[in-house]
Every structure is written in C-alpha cells, then in structure tokens.
Phi, psi and omega in degrees: 000138180283140177260012183298314180301321180295322180296318181296317180298320180298315178300317181299317180296323179295319180297316180297319180297318179295321180296322181290339180270352181283126182295140179283160180294137180294147177294148179304135179275169179264034178242156178277187184294339180277351182089354178272147181297138179288145181255153174293154180305326179198150181292123178283143177298159178296158184301137183228167181303142178279143177287159173286149182300139177288147178302140178277122180243114187303124174058022185291323182298319178297323178298318180301311184293320181293331184254020181300132175282329181210142176243113181282319178195178179300121181087000180237102181217158188243135185222141169294151184299123178279170177300322179296320178292319179300318178296322183293325186259341183293131183087358177239268179279339178248128185291150177281335180266211182290148179212159180278359178230169175237169176302326183291343179281352187245158175223145177263134178244123171264135185208170177247155178204170178247143179264186185285349176261006180080018179265141180272141178233140182250008186250023177293146181205142177221152167242126183222176176301142177303324183287340183252357190301312182296320180295314181295317179299321178294320179296315182289333174292320178295322177294321177296316180299327180272000183058039176293133189273142173226150172284312175198156175229094185226160177295142180298338180298333182293349184259003169066033180235088180304125177072012181220169179213026182298316180291324177297316179295315182298332178275006181060032181275132177275128183211172183228271188297133173195111184285098184207167178270155170298136184309126177079011181225175173251024178261130179294135175289155174295342173299332182295338181253001184075024183256013181218149181223136175253121185256126177039062192296332178290321178285341183230069188286165170275130183231123177221101185065238179271351183276131176231129178226126000288162184298325181283005174268002183301328181295341183254014175293336176283101186281358177277355181298323176061034181283155174305137180088351176271129188268133174213183185293339178265000185281144181299320180300314177302313184296316183295317181289312184292328177296338178260015173089011178277152177259145182251132180294343177289348178262002181293147179285318181247116184076137180244122179248082189293341180276343199263128168235138180214155178216114184282109182251128179292134181279000000 
C-alpha cells in the first residue's frame, strides 16, 4: 500500500501548526512617526450645558439664501429678518412688548466656522445691527479663512433663556443680539442693538473681583494660558475687531470682559 496520502496530510498539518505560531502584525499605535503621542488640533473646552433644540422652520435656510441682501463669500450671506426668524426670537432675545429697536434694525448673518477639533461647520448664525452686518460678516469670514476655532455660533434664543444668556455662555457659544440690560443696571446693553458680540465666552469670561461669568470659565481666568480661542492683544480675533473700530472688554479698567467686542453705532 502506498504511504503518499499519509505523507501529504502530515506536511499539511505541519504548515498549519507553523502558521498558528507566527505572531500577528501589531495594531496601529496612536503615535506619530517620532513615537510621540499625537495631539488633538486644539484643546476642546470642558463639557458644558447643551442648548435646547431650535424650532424647526420648514425650508427656512433656503429662504435665507434666496433672499440674501449681500453675499460676502460662499456660505456667508446677510438677510433681513424673515417671518420665521421673527417668530424664533420673539419672546426670547427680542421683547414681545415695546422696544427701542425694530426687526428692520437687525440683520441675520449665515456663516461657516471651524471648531476645536478642526471640523468645518456651515450652520453658524448671528443677528447684529443692520449697520454692522457687512463688517461683521467680513470679520467672521477672515476668522474662517484662518481656521480660528469656535465651539458654536448660534442664536442665544436656542438656549431657552429669555433676556439672559447664562447657558449660552456656559456652552462657550458665540452670540450677538440679545435685548437685555447691563447686569445690575437699568441701562440697555449694546447687545440690545446688535452692536456687541461675545466670542467663546467660557474661554474668555467676564471677571470682576471674585465674580467670574460664566462660572465654568473660572479655569480660564488665567490669561497666560494662551490656549486657542482665548483672546489677547496678539490674537487674530482682537486684531480684526479693533482694526475696524470695535472696543474690547479685556481693555476695560474696572472688570474685564474678555469675550466682549462692541461698537457704538448711532441709530
């Protein structure tokens, strides 16, 4: 009897045994070619409260684009307040009763921005004074081109606090128009006219003595940290706004409002 089939089977078993003993290729590591751990594009702010969902307005985004008064660049356009927008802000950032401004005094800006993870967003939005809209859109386009980081740029109305913006600030949300008084006074804030903008407010808190607002911005009271999105005199955001005549709250003598830029425009 021939032993050839038995020999073939034996060879096959030896090959299988050797293959099972061969170490598998290591999984890709999370280090770069230098062996050092890769870093995130920029440090993300600590977790903050989520905004309440914005009202769904059927086909509203298309309406904005079709009725743009001005297009600064692709994805950057300016629109007079639509009926949908008026409904969205009334009773929140815009008072239901008498006010020193009208809807016609304001403009909606649709824009794009980059977040702290280097991701692009096309749903940025601000409401500002009609007189400042083109200037503001141009500034934010320059920030977008430079990939300046933001957590979000949304209307303060999305955070469900009529006449307040604590949740918006705590979420590090950049916003502008909000018809409200200066804290502790009966004087209308420049936000009430769309003449002020708060940039990355958690990273750039308001500091007056022991008071820090928002409260979760206390970790960023140390302005020497120099983190992305923190505003200082060498920061691009500071340069773009001040070169266009805006004032920065970080230069105030009493109390420092590092998030705040404003430009007093006569109505």
